[in-house]
């Protein structure tokens, strides 16, 4: 039989994994807290959640939006804590890159060195033996190790499950929540039972990881902390005293990294956003960004109730325009273009090439809905105005003043989002004036809103009245690429 020892790469990846998995858990809780409800169905209809982690109740007599449902959790359980979804997302996606690289290194070395034998069951009898081991543990005794192996049968199966089932499961259910993947591979989301089922399953994965860590650490202590940490640090059982000290030092170091990273993030949110964003967006640029929507949900799948995020403008100007069916509204398209243009709503409706798409909408907070949107493809407008060679981005401006219209949200000023010119040319980029076969309702962005099907919801500005072509956005707002990016530290390109 193969000799199953503890080579140095097993020991290193083990401890690095501890750092990343705990970062993933805490930042995952932060993301959960932003919409602390779990559903099975794509429409996330209020009241249909099977689990909730909030005591808030929503008003039934006036419009509320999903920002009102957000919870603020302590930094003890969430990273960084205190309602910082944008920063929690940065940590989650940064850590997942590190975690996947660590995991790949581990699995490749397992295969290359023959250490995969440690997970090989050898015989079916391992299952009854594992069951027997479980009963032994439950009667507060320790089962025997498998002959010639460093594990008992239950332990071996559990580790194999965590490495080869649970970890890939978390990656796959995580990917099923990416709007870009959902848009390009709608059948893949269906495979998991839909977007919300994937989110719920991802949550079960979280629970299993936490359970595994608790039981694992407890049993290490029961079997002999010094002996086992000595194996995991030095590769043999000779230095138990040192191992006890060093293992506690390593654990303290991991706690210190969490503590320092949390403090730093809350204190310097902008620097954190820039640093982690550079890594995360760099990876998404070549992996998820090129994906184009192939969704075509059936009319029967439309959500009966499409949730709302963001409160409509309450200015008199807007209300008067709305009362006149937006006859006085204009869309101005200007900036670095050959022919600046202005459109009335009717002119937009009369442009040829109306496009309709039935798609899954993903809010950054975690809820989803399926809606049907019709309007003018954004690329039609791009072609009409003719961007100058130096134009690289579109600044999409909204009539909503966030400070005025959404007083409970942090930040002031006009809502806007910057999108890359390449994204504006995507076939699914749409300026929608209709929803579910009727005129666009006020709360969903009347008279005109953006749809970008491979992006998370917040990029799809509602109540828009101006599009400006620019070469650079560092001088717009705080220079981060949009109102949410400026004020709540979201990432500029959001394919997940
Ligand atoms: N002007 C403006 N547009 C906005 C928002 C907002 O707050 N203000 N919220 C965004 C977010 S986070 C989402 S999820 C979608 C929600 O669209 P819906 O309300 O039509 O579901 O709109 C986006 N567009
Ligand atoms: Mo959102």
XYZ file of C-alpha atoms and ligand atoms in Angstrom:
521
model
C 0.000 0.000 0.000
C 1.066 3.540 -0.731
C 2.738 5.355 2.128
C 0.411 8.101 3.309
C 2.576 10.625 5.056
C 2.209 14.383 5.379
C 4.417 16.017 2.745
C 5.102 19.696 3.119
C 2.609 20.772 0.428
C -0.236 19.029 2.261
C 0.695 20.859 5.421
C 0.965 24.266 3.734
C -2.242 24.002 1.695
C -4.066 22.834 4.819
C -3.281 26.004 6.745
C -3.700 28.345 3.778
C -7.080 26.768 3.199
C -8.032 27.596 6.783
C -7.414 31.274 6.091
C -9.417 31.391 2.855
C -12.356 29.274 3.978
C -12.876 31.403 7.083
C -12.679 34.591 4.999
C -15.239 33.078 2.638
C -17.554 32.180 5.506
C -17.533 35.610 7.095
C -17.843 37.530 3.836
C -20.579 35.098 2.787
C -22.576 35.976 5.883
C -22.179 39.650 4.979
C -23.695 38.935 1.554
C -26.518 36.911 3.096
C -27.324 39.775 5.487
C -28.046 42.158 2.648
C -31.119 40.127 1.758
C -31.522 37.867 4.779
C -34.136 35.582 3.264
C -33.881 32.326 1.343
C -36.257 31.076 -1.318
C -36.702 28.129 -3.646
C -38.353 29.982 -6.512
C -36.778 32.415 -8.959
C -39.253 35.192 -8.217
C -38.224 35.598 -4.531
C -41.789 36.669 -3.911
C -42.208 38.408 -0.545
C -43.621 35.918 1.935
C -42.390 32.804 0.110
C -39.026 32.630 1.896
C -38.315 29.301 3.610
C -35.806 30.865 5.984
C -35.251 34.377 7.271
C -32.447 35.831 9.359
C -34.085 39.112 10.268
C -36.867 40.299 12.522
C -37.816 43.266 10.321
C -41.299 43.333 8.849
C -42.110 45.364 5.762
C -44.967 47.860 5.472
C -48.005 46.711 3.531
C -49.455 50.174 2.946
C -46.591 51.930 1.122
C -43.828 51.225 -1.371
C -40.770 49.717 0.230
C -37.736 48.509 -1.616
C -35.208 45.809 -0.953
C -32.753 48.293 0.572
C -35.175 48.576 3.481
C -34.881 44.838 4.109
C -31.109 44.851 4.555
C -29.676 43.752 7.930
C -26.580 45.002 9.684
C -24.622 42.131 11.238
C -21.740 42.306 13.666
C -18.166 41.983 12.401
C -17.834 38.929 14.632
C -19.870 36.881 12.172
C -19.650 38.875 8.967
C -16.871 40.513 7.021
C -16.502 43.406 7.321
C -19.900 43.692 9.065
C -22.195 46.693 9.495
C -24.135 46.529 6.230
C -21.147 46.715 3.891
C -22.289 44.508 1.049
C -19.895 46.037 -1.475
C -16.847 45.369 0.679
C -18.127 41.938 1.721
C -18.448 41.038 -1.949
C -14.896 42.223 -2.611
C -13.619 39.958 0.148
C -15.735 37.021 -0.965
C -14.573 37.126 -4.576
C -10.972 37.894 -3.668
C -10.900 34.970 -1.225
C -12.584 32.594 -3.627
C -9.789 33.167 -6.129
C -7.212 32.309 -3.459
C -9.265 29.361 -2.258
C -9.680 27.864 -5.724
C -5.961 28.278 -6.478
C -5.093 26.574 -3.176
C -7.581 23.799 -3.879
C -6.285 23.255 -7.412
C -2.706 23.092 -6.181
C -3.757 20.533 -3.595
C -5.705 18.328 -5.990
C -3.042 18.461 -8.703
C -0.361 17.465 -6.208
C -2.604 14.717 -4.817
C -2.863 13.240 -8.290
C 0.763 13.816 -9.209
C 2.280 12.295 -6.080
C -0.011 9.326 -5.505
C -1.334 10.863 -2.318
C -4.818 10.465 -3.772
C -4.661 7.004 -2.218
C -5.556 8.658 1.061
C -9.069 9.176 -0.307
C -9.354 5.924 -2.212
C -11.960 3.710 -0.517
C -10.283 0.385 -1.578
C -13.350 -1.633 -0.603
C -17.076 -1.275 -0.158
C -16.704 -2.395 3.414
C -15.536 1.117 4.228
C -19.200 2.208 4.396
C -20.360 -0.239 7.114
C -17.086 0.412 8.911
C -17.706 4.151 8.795
C -21.207 3.621 10.167
C -19.728 1.566 12.949
C -17.170 4.315 13.611
C -19.976 6.824 13.902
C -21.706 4.717 16.562
C -18.390 4.392 18.370
C -17.923 8.191 18.389
C -21.488 8.654 19.589
C -20.782 6.383 22.533
C -17.785 8.611 23.353
C -15.142 6.133 22.251
C -12.523 6.301 19.522
C -12.749 3.913 16.576
C -9.682 2.066 15.217
C -7.702 3.503 12.297
C -7.853 1.765 8.956
C -4.901 -0.613 8.585
C -1.856 1.230 7.219
C -3.714 4.524 6.888
C -3.709 7.658 9.014
C -7.513 7.734 9.247
C -10.492 5.860 10.560
C -13.073 4.978 7.936
C -15.539 7.728 8.831
C -12.809 10.337 8.831
C -11.526 9.212 5.465
C -14.984 9.375 3.913
C -15.673 12.746 5.486
C -12.466 14.282 4.152
C -13.112 12.825 0.722
C -16.619 14.301 0.849
C -15.372 17.758 1.827
C -12.621 17.851 -0.812
C -14.379 16.204 -3.739
C -18.056 16.945 -3.131
C -18.610 19.882 -0.826
C -15.906 22.205 -2.195
C -16.901 21.723 -5.875
C -20.556 22.003 -4.837
C -19.904 25.438 -3.340
C -18.045 26.563 -6.449
C -20.798 25.300 -8.760
C -23.698 26.751 -6.743
C -21.729 29.984 -6.441
C -21.231 30.118 -10.208
C -24.957 29.464 -10.691
C -25.561 32.818 -9.007
C -23.483 34.776 -11.508
C -25.746 36.768 -13.862
C -23.228 36.337 -16.689
C -23.223 32.541 -16.344
C -26.994 32.457 -15.921
C -27.419 34.618 -18.989
C -25.102 32.569 -21.174
C -26.078 29.133 -19.842
C -29.698 29.388 -18.697
C -29.960 25.609 -18.558
C -27.176 25.489 -16.030
C -29.247 27.565 -13.572
C -32.236 25.323 -14.215
C -30.084 22.340 -13.340
C -29.909 23.640 -9.783
C -33.615 24.382 -9.688
C -33.144 28.073 -10.473
C -31.282 31.040 -9.107
C -32.835 31.029 -5.643
C -32.478 27.278 -5.228
C -28.769 27.694 -6.056
C -28.542 30.411 -3.414
C -30.299 28.226 -0.836
C -28.056 25.256 -1.664
C -24.983 27.489 -1.393
C -26.228 28.348 2.095
C -26.471 24.634 2.992
C -22.882 24.289 1.816
C -21.931 27.070 4.205
C -23.647 25.264 7.086
C -21.858 21.996 6.227
C -18.484 23.745 6.116
C -19.084 25.343 9.502
C -20.221 21.997 10.944
C -17.207 20.257 9.473
C -14.801 22.790 10.979
C -16.411 22.537 14.431
C -16.403 18.725 14.488
C -12.924 18.516 12.941
C -11.354 20.811 15.535
C -13.193 19.070 18.381
C -12.032 15.635 17.288
C -8.439 16.820 16.822
C -8.542 17.801 20.487
C -10.102 14.485 21.474
C -7.597 12.350 19.533
C -4.630 14.343 20.709
C -4.021 17.936 19.716
C -0.243 17.675 20.050
C 0.077 14.494 18.031
C -2.141 15.569 15.141
C -0.990 19.149 14.853
C 2.567 17.822 14.928
C 1.736 15.753 11.846
C 0.166 18.779 10.192
C 3.055 21.116 11.010
C 6.214 18.991 11.058
C 4.987 15.930 9.177
C 5.747 13.574 12.060
C 4.672 13.058 15.649
C 8.037 13.805 17.238
C 7.521 17.439 18.229
C 4.223 17.466 20.064
C 5.075 20.208 22.538
C 6.233 22.532 19.779
C 3.223 21.638 17.688
C 0.831 22.666 20.434
C 2.486 26.062 20.673
C 2.876 26.536 16.919
C -0.653 25.436 16.060
C -2.014 28.004 18.468
C 0.290 30.604 16.944
C -0.982 29.757 13.444
C -4.598 29.975 14.575
C -3.890 33.259 16.331
C -2.275 34.527 13.127
C -5.381 33.643 11.123
C -7.543 35.446 13.686
C -5.163 38.407 13.523
C -5.446 38.565 9.720
C -9.243 38.580 10.033
C -9.141 41.236 12.694
C -6.698 43.479 10.864
C -8.399 43.045 7.484
C -11.779 43.872 9.009
C -10.459 46.958 10.809
C -8.627 48.148 7.714
C -11.636 47.571 5.481
C -13.990 49.545 7.702
C -11.475 52.322 8.152
C -10.218 52.558 4.565
C -13.111 51.271 2.491
C -12.000 53.087 -0.672
C -8.477 51.685 -0.580
C -9.847 48.204 0.055
C -12.285 48.564 -2.826
C -9.491 49.660 -5.165
C -6.992 46.998 -4.121
C -9.320 43.982 -4.066
C -11.301 45.321 -7.029
C -8.173 45.372 -9.186
C -7.657 41.642 -8.605
C -11.284 40.589 -8.839
C -12.157 42.663 -11.896
C -8.938 41.564 -13.565
C -10.049 37.942 -13.319
C -13.651 38.641 -14.359
C -12.529 40.606 -17.380
C -11.336 37.506 -19.198
C -13.587 34.935 -17.553
C -17.127 36.267 -17.218
C -17.258 39.595 -19.046
C -17.364 38.186 -22.599
C -20.452 36.042 -21.870
C -23.535 37.098 -23.831
C -27.132 36.384 -22.865
C -28.887 33.413 -24.446
C -31.880 33.533 -22.149
C -35.383 33.130 -23.359
C -37.712 32.334 -20.518
C -41.270 31.455 -21.422
C -44.154 33.818 -20.731
C -45.415 31.337 -18.128
C -42.219 31.795 -16.151
C -42.604 35.568 -15.696
C -42.622 36.488 -12.026
C -46.066 37.564 -10.857
C -44.441 40.282 -8.777
C -41.101 41.812 -9.769
C -39.313 43.153 -6.726
C -38.178 46.783 -6.641
C -34.860 48.325 -5.712
C -34.497 52.098 -5.463
C -37.194 54.703 -4.867
C -38.585 56.766 -7.757
C -37.796 60.479 -8.102
C -40.146 62.642 -6.043
C -39.301 65.980 -7.685
C -42.188 68.065 -9.025
C -40.601 68.015 -12.477
C -40.698 64.241 -12.535
C -44.208 64.007 -11.166
C -45.524 66.486 -13.724
C -43.803 64.617 -16.551
C -45.273 61.361 -15.284
C -48.743 62.902 -15.090
C -48.386 63.828 -18.776
C -47.246 60.335 -19.741
C -43.719 61.630 -20.183
C -44.636 63.692 -23.263
C -42.196 66.385 -22.052
C -39.429 63.973 -21.185
C -36.329 63.827 -23.408
C -33.402 61.468 -23.651
C -30.235 63.373 -24.412
C -27.317 61.480 -25.868
C -24.148 63.513 -26.009
C -20.483 63.694 -25.090
C -17.769 62.223 -27.301
C -20.013 61.493 -30.278
C -20.285 62.688 -33.837
C -23.997 63.564 -33.698
C -25.383 64.417 -30.290
C -29.102 63.557 -30.338
C -32.251 64.115 -28.342
C -35.194 61.701 -28.396
C -38.756 61.935 -27.203
C -40.326 58.780 -25.848
C -42.377 58.467 -28.993
C -39.290 58.789 -31.189
C -37.640 55.979 -29.266
C -40.746 53.840 -29.634
C -40.800 54.476 -33.354
C -37.173 53.520 -33.966
C -37.044 50.295 -35.920
C -35.734 47.112 -34.396
C -37.686 46.934 -31.138
C -36.301 44.139 -29.032
C -38.000 42.046 -26.353
C -36.253 39.800 -23.868
C -37.577 37.565 -21.071
C -34.779 37.313 -18.587
C -33.752 36.561 -15.046
C -32.900 39.689 -13.095
C -30.304 39.391 -10.318
C -30.069 42.009 -7.656
C -26.666 42.384 -6.043
C -28.478 41.753 -2.762
C -29.361 38.206 -3.768
C -33.009 38.283 -4.829
C -34.126 37.618 -8.389
C -37.180 37.952 -10.615
C -38.036 37.052 -14.185
C -39.353 39.889 -16.326
C -40.035 40.751 -19.936
C -38.450 43.953 -21.203
C -38.927 45.699 -24.534
C -37.248 48.711 -26.019
C -34.429 49.938 -28.212
C -31.159 48.031 -28.278
C -28.520 50.314 -26.853
C -26.263 49.568 -29.800
C -28.834 51.161 -32.126
C -28.395 54.429 -30.240
C -24.626 53.983 -30.207
C -24.647 53.634 -33.995
C -26.959 56.628 -34.469
C -24.779 59.019 -32.490
C -21.449 57.575 -33.639
C -18.919 57.496 -30.804
C -15.651 59.331 -31.443
C -12.527 57.141 -31.375
C -11.607 58.304 -27.875
C -15.016 57.377 -26.374
C -14.621 54.340 -24.111
C -17.457 54.495 -21.609
C -21.088 55.526 -21.336
C -22.232 57.503 -18.346
C -25.927 56.744 -17.885
C -27.607 59.441 -15.794
C -30.820 59.138 -13.870
C -33.448 61.631 -12.742
C -33.266 60.088 -9.293
C -31.480 62.034 -6.596
C -30.516 59.362 -4.163
C -30.134 61.603 -1.140
C -33.588 63.051 -1.702
C -35.443 59.986 -2.913
C -33.756 57.272 -0.848
C -32.973 59.096 2.420
C -32.219 55.879 4.329
C -29.410 54.965 1.911
C -25.912 56.339 2.438
C -24.750 58.979 -0.055
C -26.189 61.933 -1.902
C -26.685 63.089 -5.431
C -27.777 61.975 -8.819
C -27.802 58.245 -9.508
C -25.596 57.308 -12.457
C -23.739 54.257 -13.705
C -20.744 53.966 -16.031
C -20.647 51.097 -18.502
C -17.945 50.106 -20.961
C -18.657 50.937 -24.596
C -18.099 47.242 -25.384
C -20.907 46.332 -22.987
C -23.207 48.882 -24.631
C -22.679 46.979 -27.891
C -23.765 43.666 -26.374
C -26.856 42.352 -28.164
C -28.766 42.174 -24.862
C -28.008 45.758 -23.766
C -31.410 47.412 -23.960
C -33.043 50.751 -23.262
C -36.401 49.466 -22.070
C -39.621 51.451 -22.110
C -41.940 48.465 -21.647
C -42.170 45.746 -19.043
C -44.266 42.568 -19.144
C -46.171 43.826 -22.183
C -47.238 47.177 -20.712
C -45.627 50.590 -20.307
C -42.729 50.615 -17.873
C -44.178 51.239 -14.387
C -42.819 54.155 -12.341
C -41.166 51.944 -9.732
C -39.355 49.962 -12.421
C -37.867 53.050 -14.044
C -40.403 54.887 -16.243
C -40.043 56.194 -18.810
C -36.720 54.499 -19.651
C -34.321 52.134 -17.934
C -31.263 50.167 -18.849
C -31.127 46.357 -19.113
C -27.738 44.593 -19.182
C -28.376 40.907 -18.871
C -24.901 39.732 -17.952
C -24.621 42.206 -15.092
C -25.957 42.471 -11.577
C -29.056 44.662 -11.185
C -27.574 47.878 -9.866
C -25.858 48.677 -13.187
C -29.275 48.923 -14.848
C -30.060 52.532 -14.072
C -33.750 53.445 -13.945
C -35.486 56.786 -14.685
C -32.755 57.778 -17.119
C -32.721 60.961 -19.153
C -29.144 61.360 -20.345
C -26.325 59.268 -21.753
C -22.897 60.811 -22.033
C -20.008 59.218 -23.921
C -16.722 59.745 -22.099
C -13.102 58.674 -22.415
C -12.499 58.429 -18.701
C -14.695 58.459 -15.604
C -12.183 59.327 -12.904
C -13.603 62.855 -12.744
C -17.241 61.767 -12.466
C -18.550 61.564 -8.903
C -15.903 59.883 -6.782
C -14.435 58.357 -9.912
C -15.297 54.750 -9.116
C -17.664 54.081 -12.020
C -21.136 54.737 -10.656
C -23.236 55.966 -7.781
C -23.179 52.635 -5.968
C -19.458 52.233 -6.605
C -18.844 55.716 -5.187
C -21.118 55.469 -2.183
C -21.350 51.832 -1.156
C -18.097 50.446 -2.614
C -19.585 48.079 -5.170
C -17.422 46.916 -8.074
C -17.732 48.615 -11.461
C -18.136 45.531 -13.645
C -20.417 43.027 -12.009
C -20.737 39.750 -13.856
C -21.214 38.075 -10.481
N -31.835 55.180 -10.629
C -31.722 53.977 -10.030
N -31.642 52.885 -10.796
C -31.532 51.667 -10.222
C -31.494 51.527 -8.809
C -31.578 52.696 -8.017
O -31.550 52.666 -6.790
N -31.711 53.901 -8.668
N -31.378 50.285 -8.263
C -30.739 49.272 -9.098
C -30.807 47.951 -8.533
S -29.764 47.612 -7.245
C -31.601 46.962 -9.064
S -31.564 45.397 -8.464
C -32.526 47.256 -10.155
C -33.899 46.855 -9.742
O -34.791 46.983 -10.796
P -36.332 46.776 -10.493
O -36.675 47.712 -9.363
O -37.017 47.099 -11.748
O -36.506 45.358 -10.070
O -32.529 48.609 -10.514
C -31.300 49.251 -10.513
N -31.458 50.578 -11.020
Mo -29.849 45.457 -6.798
